[in-house]
Short mmCIF file of N, CA and C and ligand atoms in Angstrom, two decimals:
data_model
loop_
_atom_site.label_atom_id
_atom_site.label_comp_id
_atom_site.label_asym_id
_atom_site.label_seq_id
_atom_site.Cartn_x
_atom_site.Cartn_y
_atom_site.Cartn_z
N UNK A 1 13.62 -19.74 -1.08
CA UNK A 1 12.94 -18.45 -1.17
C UNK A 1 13.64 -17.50 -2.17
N UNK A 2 14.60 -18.11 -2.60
CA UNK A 2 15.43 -16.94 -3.63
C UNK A 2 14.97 -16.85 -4.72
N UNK A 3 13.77 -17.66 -5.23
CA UNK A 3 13.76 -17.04 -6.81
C UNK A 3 12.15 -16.09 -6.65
N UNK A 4 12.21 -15.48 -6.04
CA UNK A 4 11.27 -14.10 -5.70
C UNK A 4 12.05 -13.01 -6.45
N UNK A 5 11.95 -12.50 -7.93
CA UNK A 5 12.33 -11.43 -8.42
C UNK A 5 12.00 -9.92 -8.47
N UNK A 6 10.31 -10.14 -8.31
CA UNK A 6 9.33 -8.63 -8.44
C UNK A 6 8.68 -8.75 -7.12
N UNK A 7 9.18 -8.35 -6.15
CA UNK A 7 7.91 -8.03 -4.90
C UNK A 7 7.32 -6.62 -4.96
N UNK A 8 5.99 -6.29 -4.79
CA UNK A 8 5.29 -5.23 -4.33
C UNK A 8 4.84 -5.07 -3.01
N UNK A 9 5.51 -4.24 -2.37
CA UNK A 9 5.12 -3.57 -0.86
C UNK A 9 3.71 -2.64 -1.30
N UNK A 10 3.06 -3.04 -0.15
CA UNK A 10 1.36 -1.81 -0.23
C UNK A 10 1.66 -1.26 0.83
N UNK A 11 1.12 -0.31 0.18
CA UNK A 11 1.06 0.97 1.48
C UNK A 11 -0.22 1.77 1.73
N UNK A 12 -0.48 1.79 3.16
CA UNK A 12 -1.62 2.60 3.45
C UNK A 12 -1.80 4.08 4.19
N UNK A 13 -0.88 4.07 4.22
CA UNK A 13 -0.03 5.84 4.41
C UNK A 13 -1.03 5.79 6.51
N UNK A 14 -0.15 5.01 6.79
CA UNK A 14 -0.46 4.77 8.03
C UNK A 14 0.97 4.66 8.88
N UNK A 15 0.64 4.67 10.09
CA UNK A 15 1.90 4.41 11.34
C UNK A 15 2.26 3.19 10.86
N UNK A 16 1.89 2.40 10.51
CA UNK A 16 2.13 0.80 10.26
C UNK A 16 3.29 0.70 9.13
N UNK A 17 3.05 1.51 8.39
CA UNK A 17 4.16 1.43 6.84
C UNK A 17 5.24 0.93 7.48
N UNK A 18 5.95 1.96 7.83
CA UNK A 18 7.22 1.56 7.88
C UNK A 18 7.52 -0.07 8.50
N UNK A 19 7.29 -0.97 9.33
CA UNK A 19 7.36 -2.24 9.99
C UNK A 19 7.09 -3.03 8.83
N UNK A 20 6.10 -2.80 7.77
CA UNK A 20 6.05 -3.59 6.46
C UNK A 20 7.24 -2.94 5.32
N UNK A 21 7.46 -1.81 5.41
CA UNK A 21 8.40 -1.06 4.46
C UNK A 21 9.77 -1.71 4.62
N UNK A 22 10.16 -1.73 6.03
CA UNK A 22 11.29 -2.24 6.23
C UNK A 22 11.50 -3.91 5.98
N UNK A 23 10.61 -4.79 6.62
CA UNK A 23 10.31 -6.04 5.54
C UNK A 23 10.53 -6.52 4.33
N UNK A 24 10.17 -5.60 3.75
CA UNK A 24 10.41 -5.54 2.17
C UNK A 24 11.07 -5.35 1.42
N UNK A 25 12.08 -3.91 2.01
CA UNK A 25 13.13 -4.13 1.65
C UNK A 25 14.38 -4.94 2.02
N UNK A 26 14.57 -5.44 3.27
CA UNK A 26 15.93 -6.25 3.39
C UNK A 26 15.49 -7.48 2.77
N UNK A 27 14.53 -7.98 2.32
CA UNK A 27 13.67 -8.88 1.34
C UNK A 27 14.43 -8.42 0.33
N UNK A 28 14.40 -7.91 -0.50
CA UNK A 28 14.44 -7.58 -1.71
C UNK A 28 15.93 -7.22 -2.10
N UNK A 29 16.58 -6.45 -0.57
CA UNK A 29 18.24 -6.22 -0.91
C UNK A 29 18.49 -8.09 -0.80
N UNK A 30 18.11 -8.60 -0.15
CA UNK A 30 18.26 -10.31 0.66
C UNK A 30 18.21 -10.88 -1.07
N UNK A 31 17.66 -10.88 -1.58
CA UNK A 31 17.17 -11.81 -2.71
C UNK A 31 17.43 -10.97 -4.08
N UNK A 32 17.95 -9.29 -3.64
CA UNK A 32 18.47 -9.02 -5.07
C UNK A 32 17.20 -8.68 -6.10
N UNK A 33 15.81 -8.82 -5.61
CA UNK A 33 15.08 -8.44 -6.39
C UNK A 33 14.49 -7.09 -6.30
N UNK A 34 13.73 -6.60 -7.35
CA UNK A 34 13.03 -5.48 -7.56
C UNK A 34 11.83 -5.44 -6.82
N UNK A 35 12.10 -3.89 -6.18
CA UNK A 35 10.99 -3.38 -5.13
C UNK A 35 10.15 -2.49 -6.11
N UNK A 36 8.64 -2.97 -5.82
CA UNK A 36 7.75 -1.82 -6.35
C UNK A 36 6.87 -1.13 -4.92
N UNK A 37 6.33 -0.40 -4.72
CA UNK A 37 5.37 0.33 -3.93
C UNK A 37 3.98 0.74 -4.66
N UNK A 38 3.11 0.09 -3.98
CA UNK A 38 1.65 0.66 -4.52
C UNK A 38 0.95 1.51 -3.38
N UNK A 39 -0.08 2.53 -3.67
CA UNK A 39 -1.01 3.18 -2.62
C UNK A 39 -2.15 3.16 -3.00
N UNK A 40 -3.14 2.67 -2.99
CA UNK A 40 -4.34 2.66 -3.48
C UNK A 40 -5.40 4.01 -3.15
N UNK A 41 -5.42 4.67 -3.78
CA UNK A 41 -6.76 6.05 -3.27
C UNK A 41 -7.89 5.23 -3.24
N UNK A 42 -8.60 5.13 -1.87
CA UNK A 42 -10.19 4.62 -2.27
C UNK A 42 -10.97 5.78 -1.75
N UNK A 43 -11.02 6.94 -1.83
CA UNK A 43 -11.35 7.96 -1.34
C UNK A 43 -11.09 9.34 -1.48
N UNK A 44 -11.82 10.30 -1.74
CA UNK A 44 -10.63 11.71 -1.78
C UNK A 44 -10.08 12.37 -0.69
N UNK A 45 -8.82 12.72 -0.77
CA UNK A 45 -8.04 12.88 -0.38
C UNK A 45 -8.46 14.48 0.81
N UNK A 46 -9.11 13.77 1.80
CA UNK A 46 -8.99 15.30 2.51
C UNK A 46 -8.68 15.48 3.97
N UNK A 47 -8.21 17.13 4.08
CA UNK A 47 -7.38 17.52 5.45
C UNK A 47 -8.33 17.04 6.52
N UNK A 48 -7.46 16.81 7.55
CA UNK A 48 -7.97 16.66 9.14
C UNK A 48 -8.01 17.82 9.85
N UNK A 49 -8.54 18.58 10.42
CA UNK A 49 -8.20 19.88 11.13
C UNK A 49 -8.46 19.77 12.67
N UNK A 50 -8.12 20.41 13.60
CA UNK A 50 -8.71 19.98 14.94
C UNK A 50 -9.98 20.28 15.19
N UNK A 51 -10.83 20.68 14.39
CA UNK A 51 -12.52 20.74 14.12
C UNK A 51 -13.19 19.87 12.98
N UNK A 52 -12.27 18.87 12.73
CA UNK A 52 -13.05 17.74 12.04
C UNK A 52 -12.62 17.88 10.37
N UNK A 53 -12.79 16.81 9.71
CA UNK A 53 -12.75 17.20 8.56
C UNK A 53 -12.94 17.80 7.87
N UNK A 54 -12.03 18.39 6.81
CA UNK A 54 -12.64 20.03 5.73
C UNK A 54 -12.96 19.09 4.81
N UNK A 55 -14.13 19.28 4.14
CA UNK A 55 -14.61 19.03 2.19
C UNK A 55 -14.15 20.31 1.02
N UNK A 56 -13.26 20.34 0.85
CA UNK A 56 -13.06 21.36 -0.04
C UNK A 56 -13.65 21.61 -1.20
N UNK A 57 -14.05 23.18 -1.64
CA UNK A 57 -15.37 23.31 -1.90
C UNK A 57 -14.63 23.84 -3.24
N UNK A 58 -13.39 23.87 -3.51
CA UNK A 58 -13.10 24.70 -4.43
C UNK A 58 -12.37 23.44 -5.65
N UNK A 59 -12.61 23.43 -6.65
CA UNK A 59 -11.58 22.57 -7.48
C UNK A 59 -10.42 22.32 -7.31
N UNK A 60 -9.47 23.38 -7.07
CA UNK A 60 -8.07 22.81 -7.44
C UNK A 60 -7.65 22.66 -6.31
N UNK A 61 -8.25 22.81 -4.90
CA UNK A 61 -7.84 21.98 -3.51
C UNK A 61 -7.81 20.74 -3.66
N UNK A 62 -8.39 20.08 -4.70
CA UNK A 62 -8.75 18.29 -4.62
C UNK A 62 -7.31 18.18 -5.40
N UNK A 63 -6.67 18.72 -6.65
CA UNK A 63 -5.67 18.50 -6.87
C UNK A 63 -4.78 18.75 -6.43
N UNK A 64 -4.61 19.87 -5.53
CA UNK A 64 -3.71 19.89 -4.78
C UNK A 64 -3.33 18.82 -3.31
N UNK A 65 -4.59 17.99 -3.11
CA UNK A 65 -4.68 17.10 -1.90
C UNK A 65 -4.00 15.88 -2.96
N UNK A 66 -4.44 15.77 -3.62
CA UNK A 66 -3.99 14.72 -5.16
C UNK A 66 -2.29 14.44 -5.03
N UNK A 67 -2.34 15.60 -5.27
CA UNK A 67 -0.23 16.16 -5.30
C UNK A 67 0.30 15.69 -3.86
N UNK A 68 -0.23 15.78 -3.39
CA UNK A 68 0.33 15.68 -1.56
C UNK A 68 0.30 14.37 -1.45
N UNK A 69 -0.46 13.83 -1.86
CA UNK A 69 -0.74 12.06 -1.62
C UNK A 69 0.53 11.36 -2.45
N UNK A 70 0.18 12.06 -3.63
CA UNK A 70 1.85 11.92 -4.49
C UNK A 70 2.91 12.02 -4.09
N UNK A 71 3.15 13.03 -3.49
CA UNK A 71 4.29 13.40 -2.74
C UNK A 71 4.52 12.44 -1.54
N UNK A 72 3.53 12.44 -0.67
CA UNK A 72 4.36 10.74 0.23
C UNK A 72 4.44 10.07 -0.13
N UNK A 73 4.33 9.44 -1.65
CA UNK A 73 4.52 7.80 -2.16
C UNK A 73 6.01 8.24 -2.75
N UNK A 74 6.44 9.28 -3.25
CA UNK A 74 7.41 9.68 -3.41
C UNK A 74 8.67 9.59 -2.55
N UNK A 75 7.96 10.01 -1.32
CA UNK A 75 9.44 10.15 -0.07
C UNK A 75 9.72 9.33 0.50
N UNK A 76 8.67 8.17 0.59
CA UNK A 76 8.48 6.97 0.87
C UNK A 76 9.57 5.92 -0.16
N UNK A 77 9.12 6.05 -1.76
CA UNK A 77 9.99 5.42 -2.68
C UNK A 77 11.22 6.10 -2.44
N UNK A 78 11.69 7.22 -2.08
CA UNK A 78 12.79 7.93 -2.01
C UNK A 78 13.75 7.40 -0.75
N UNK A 79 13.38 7.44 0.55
CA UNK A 79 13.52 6.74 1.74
C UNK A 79 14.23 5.08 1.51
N UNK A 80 13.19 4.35 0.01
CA UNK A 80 13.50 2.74 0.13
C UNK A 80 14.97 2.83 -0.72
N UNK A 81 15.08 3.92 -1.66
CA UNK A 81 15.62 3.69 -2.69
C UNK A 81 15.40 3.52 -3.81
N UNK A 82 13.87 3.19 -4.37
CA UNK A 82 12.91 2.85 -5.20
C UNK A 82 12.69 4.02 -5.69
N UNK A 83 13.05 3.33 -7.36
CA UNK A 83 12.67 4.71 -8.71
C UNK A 83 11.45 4.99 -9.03
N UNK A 84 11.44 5.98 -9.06
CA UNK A 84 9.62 6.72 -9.86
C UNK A 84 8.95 6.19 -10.39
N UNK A 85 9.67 5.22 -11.65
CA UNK A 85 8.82 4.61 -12.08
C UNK A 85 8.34 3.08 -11.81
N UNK A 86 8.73 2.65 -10.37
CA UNK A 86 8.62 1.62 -9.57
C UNK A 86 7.31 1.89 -8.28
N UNK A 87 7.03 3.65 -8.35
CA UNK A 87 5.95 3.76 -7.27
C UNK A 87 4.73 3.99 -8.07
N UNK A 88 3.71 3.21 -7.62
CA UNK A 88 2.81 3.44 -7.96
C UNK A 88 1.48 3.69 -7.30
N UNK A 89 0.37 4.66 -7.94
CA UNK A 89 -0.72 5.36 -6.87
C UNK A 89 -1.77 5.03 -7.69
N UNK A 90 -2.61 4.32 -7.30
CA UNK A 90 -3.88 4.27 -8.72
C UNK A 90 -5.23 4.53 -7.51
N UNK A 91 -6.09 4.83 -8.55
CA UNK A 91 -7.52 4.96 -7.69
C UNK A 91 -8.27 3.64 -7.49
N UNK A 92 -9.11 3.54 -6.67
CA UNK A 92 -10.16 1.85 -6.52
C UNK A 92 -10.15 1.45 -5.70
N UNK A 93 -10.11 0.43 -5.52
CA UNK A 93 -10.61 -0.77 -4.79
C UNK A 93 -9.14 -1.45 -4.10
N UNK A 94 -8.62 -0.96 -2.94
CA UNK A 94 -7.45 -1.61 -2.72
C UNK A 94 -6.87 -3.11 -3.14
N UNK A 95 -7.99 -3.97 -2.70
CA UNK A 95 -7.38 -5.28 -3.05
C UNK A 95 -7.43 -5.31 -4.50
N UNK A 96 -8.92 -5.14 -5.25
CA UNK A 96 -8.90 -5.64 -6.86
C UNK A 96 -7.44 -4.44 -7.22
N UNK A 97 -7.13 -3.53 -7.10
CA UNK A 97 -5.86 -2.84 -7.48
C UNK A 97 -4.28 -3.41 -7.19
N UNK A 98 -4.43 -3.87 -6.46
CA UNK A 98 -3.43 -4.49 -5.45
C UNK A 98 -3.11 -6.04 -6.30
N UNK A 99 -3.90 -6.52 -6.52
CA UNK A 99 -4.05 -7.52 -7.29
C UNK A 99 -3.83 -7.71 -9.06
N UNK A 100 -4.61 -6.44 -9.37
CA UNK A 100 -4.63 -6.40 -10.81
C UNK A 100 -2.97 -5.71 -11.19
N UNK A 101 -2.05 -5.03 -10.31
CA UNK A 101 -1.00 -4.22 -10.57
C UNK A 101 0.03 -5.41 -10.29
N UNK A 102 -0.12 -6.31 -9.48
CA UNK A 102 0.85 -7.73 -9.34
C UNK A 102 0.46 -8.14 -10.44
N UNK A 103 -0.38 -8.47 -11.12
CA UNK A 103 -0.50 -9.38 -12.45
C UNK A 103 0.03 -9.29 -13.19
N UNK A 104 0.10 -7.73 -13.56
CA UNK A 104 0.66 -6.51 -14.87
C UNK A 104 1.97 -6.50 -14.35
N UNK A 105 2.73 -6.33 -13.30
CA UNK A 105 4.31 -6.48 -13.42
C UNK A 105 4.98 -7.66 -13.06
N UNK A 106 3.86 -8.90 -12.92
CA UNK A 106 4.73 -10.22 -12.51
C UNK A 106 5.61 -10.32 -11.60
N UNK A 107 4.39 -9.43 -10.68
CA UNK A 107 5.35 -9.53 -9.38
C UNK A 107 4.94 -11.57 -8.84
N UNK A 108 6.02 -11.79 -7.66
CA UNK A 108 6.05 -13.03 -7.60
C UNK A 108 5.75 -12.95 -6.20
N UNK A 109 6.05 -11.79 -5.68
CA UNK A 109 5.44 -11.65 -4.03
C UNK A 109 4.87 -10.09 -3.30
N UNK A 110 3.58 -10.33 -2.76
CA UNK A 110 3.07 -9.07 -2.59
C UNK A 110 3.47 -9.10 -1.21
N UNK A 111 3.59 -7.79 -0.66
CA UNK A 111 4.08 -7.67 0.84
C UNK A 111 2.80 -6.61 1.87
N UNK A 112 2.19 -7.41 2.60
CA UNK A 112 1.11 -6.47 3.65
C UNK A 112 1.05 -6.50 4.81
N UNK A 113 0.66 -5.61 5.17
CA UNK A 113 0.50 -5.59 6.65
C UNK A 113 -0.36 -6.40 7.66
N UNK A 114 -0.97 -6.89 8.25
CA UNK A 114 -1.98 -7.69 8.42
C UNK A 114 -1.83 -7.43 10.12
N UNK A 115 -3.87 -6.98 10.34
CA UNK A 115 -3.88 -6.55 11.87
C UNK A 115 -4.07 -8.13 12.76
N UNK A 116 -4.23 -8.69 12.35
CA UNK A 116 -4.74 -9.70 12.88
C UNK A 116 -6.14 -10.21 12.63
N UNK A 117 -6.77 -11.39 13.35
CA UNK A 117 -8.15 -11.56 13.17
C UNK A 117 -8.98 -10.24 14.33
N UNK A 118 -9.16 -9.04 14.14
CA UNK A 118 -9.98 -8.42 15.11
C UNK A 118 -11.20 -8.54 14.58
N UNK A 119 -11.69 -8.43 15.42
CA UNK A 119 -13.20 -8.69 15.32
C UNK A 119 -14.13 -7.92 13.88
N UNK A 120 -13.61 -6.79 13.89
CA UNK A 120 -13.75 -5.72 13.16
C UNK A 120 -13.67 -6.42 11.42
N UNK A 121 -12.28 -6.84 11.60
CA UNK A 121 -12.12 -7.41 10.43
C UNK A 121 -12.67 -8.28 9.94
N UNK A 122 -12.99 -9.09 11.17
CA UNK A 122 -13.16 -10.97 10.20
C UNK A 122 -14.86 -9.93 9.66
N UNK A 123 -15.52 -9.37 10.59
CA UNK A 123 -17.05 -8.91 10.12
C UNK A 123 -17.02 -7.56 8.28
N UNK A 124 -15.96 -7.32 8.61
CA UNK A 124 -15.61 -6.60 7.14
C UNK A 124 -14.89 -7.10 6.02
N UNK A 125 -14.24 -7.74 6.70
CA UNK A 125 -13.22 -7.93 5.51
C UNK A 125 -11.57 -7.26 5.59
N UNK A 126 -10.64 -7.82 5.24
CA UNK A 126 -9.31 -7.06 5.20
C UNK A 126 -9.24 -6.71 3.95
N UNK A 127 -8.21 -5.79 4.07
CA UNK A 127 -7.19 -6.16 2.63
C UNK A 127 -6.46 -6.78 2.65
N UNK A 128 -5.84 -6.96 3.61
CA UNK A 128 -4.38 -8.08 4.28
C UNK A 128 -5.28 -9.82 3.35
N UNK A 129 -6.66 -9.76 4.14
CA UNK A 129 -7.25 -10.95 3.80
C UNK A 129 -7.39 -11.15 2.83
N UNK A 130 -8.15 -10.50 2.04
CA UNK A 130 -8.54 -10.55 0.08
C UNK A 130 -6.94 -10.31 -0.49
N UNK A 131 -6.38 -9.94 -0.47
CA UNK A 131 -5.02 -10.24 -0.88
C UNK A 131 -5.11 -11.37 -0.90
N UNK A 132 -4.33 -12.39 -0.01
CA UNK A 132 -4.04 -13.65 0.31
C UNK A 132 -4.67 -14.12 -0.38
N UNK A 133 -6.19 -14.25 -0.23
CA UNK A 133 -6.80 -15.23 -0.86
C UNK A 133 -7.20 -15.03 -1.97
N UNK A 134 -6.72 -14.16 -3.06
CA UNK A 134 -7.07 -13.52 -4.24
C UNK A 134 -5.65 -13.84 -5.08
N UNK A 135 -4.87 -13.33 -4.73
CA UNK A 135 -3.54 -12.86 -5.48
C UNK A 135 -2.96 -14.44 -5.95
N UNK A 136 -2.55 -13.69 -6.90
CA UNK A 136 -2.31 -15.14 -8.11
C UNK A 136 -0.95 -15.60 -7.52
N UNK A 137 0.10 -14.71 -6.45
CA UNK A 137 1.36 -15.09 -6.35
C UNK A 137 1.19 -15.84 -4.68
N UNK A 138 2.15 -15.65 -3.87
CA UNK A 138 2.71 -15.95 -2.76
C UNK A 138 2.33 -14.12 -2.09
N UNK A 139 1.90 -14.07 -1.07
CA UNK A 139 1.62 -12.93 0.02
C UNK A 139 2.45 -13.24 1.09
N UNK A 140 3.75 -12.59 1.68
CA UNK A 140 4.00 -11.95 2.56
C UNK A 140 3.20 -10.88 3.78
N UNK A 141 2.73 -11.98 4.78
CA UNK A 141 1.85 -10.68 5.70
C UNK A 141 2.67 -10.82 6.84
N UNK A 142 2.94 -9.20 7.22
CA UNK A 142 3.52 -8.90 8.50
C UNK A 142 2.62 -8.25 9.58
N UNK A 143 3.18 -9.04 10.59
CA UNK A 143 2.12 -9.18 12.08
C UNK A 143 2.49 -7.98 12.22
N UNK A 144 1.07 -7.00 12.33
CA UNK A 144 1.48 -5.49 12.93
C UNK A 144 0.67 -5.52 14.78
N UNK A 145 1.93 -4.75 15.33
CA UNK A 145 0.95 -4.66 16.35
C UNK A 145 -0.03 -3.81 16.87
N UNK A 146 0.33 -3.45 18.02
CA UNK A 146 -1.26 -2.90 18.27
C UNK A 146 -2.19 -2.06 16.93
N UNK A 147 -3.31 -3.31 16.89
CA UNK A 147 -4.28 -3.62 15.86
C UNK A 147 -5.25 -2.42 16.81
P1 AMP B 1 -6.14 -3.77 6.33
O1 AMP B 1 -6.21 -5.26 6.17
O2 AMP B 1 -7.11 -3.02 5.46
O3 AMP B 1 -6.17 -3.34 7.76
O4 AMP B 1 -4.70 -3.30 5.78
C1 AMP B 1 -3.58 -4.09 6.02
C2 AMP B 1 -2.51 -3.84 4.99
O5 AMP B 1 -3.06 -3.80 3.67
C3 AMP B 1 -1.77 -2.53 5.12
O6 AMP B 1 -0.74 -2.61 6.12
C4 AMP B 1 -1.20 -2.37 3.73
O7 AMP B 1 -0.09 -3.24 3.57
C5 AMP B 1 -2.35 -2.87 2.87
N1 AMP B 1 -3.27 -1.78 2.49
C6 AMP B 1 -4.40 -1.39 3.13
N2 AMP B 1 -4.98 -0.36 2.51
C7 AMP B 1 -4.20 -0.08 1.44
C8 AMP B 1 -4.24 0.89 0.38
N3 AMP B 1 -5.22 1.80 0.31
N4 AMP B 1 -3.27 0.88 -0.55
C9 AMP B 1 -2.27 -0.03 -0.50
N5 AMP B 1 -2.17 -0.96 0.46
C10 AMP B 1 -3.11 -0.99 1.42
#
């Protein structure tokens, strides 16, 4: 397992991160290789309030929700040890992103979370799943629990 040089950890800015975060890295201190972090936006970015979701009606609230999303991939890369220009946030399609950003840095192992087969999933689809069966490298999936 040692010649794994570029792994990418995904992140879904969920309770779950960290159990895959931590994975990844004693992986990566373990084998000496380079940690990247990806977050995929498939959505805009908006507050929860205890009366339901706000749509912000004004322009520069969306960039400012923008910045904030930034900012946890930040504290997150900050937390692993991982440099700025090792985190990365792109907009799309989690897996085709997830996929197309392993290609472009030759990463050799992607790292995800994976809920299990719930029912939910096998009828939708994962990302945990389209990973695996997409990604040109070796996938690392960690059993998260309560799915
Ligand atoms: P899912 O299969 O969609 O339940 O997600 C399982 C795992 O896929 C998560 O634990 C992450 O590792 C990864 N993942 C899901 N959504 C995203 C996202 N938007 N950006 C990056 N990684 C993601």
């Amino acid at each position: 397992m040692n010649n794994y040089k570029n792994i990418l950890l995904t992140i879904e800015f969920s309770e779950h991160d960290e159990a895959v975060a931590e994975k990844a890295k004693d992986l990566a201190e373990q084998l000496k290789a380079q940690l990247h972090i990806i977050h995929v936006l498939d959505n805009i970015p908006m507050p929860d309030t205890p009366y339901g979701t706000v749509i912000p009606l004004d322009e520069n609230t969306h960039d400012k929700l923008l910045e904030a999303e930034k900012g946890k991939l930040r504290r997150i890369g900050n937390q692993l040890g991982i440099a700025l220009s090792q985190c990365w946030m792109v907009w799309g399609n989690p897996q085709e992103e997830i996929i197309q950003l392993a290609v472009k840095l030759q990463i050799d192992l992607i790292v995800v979370g994976s809920h299990g087969r719930h029912r939910l999933a096998v009828l939708m689809g994962s990302t945990a799943k389209d990973v695996l069966y997409r990604a040109q490298c070796d996938v690392l999936a960690i059993h998260l629990k309560n799915t």
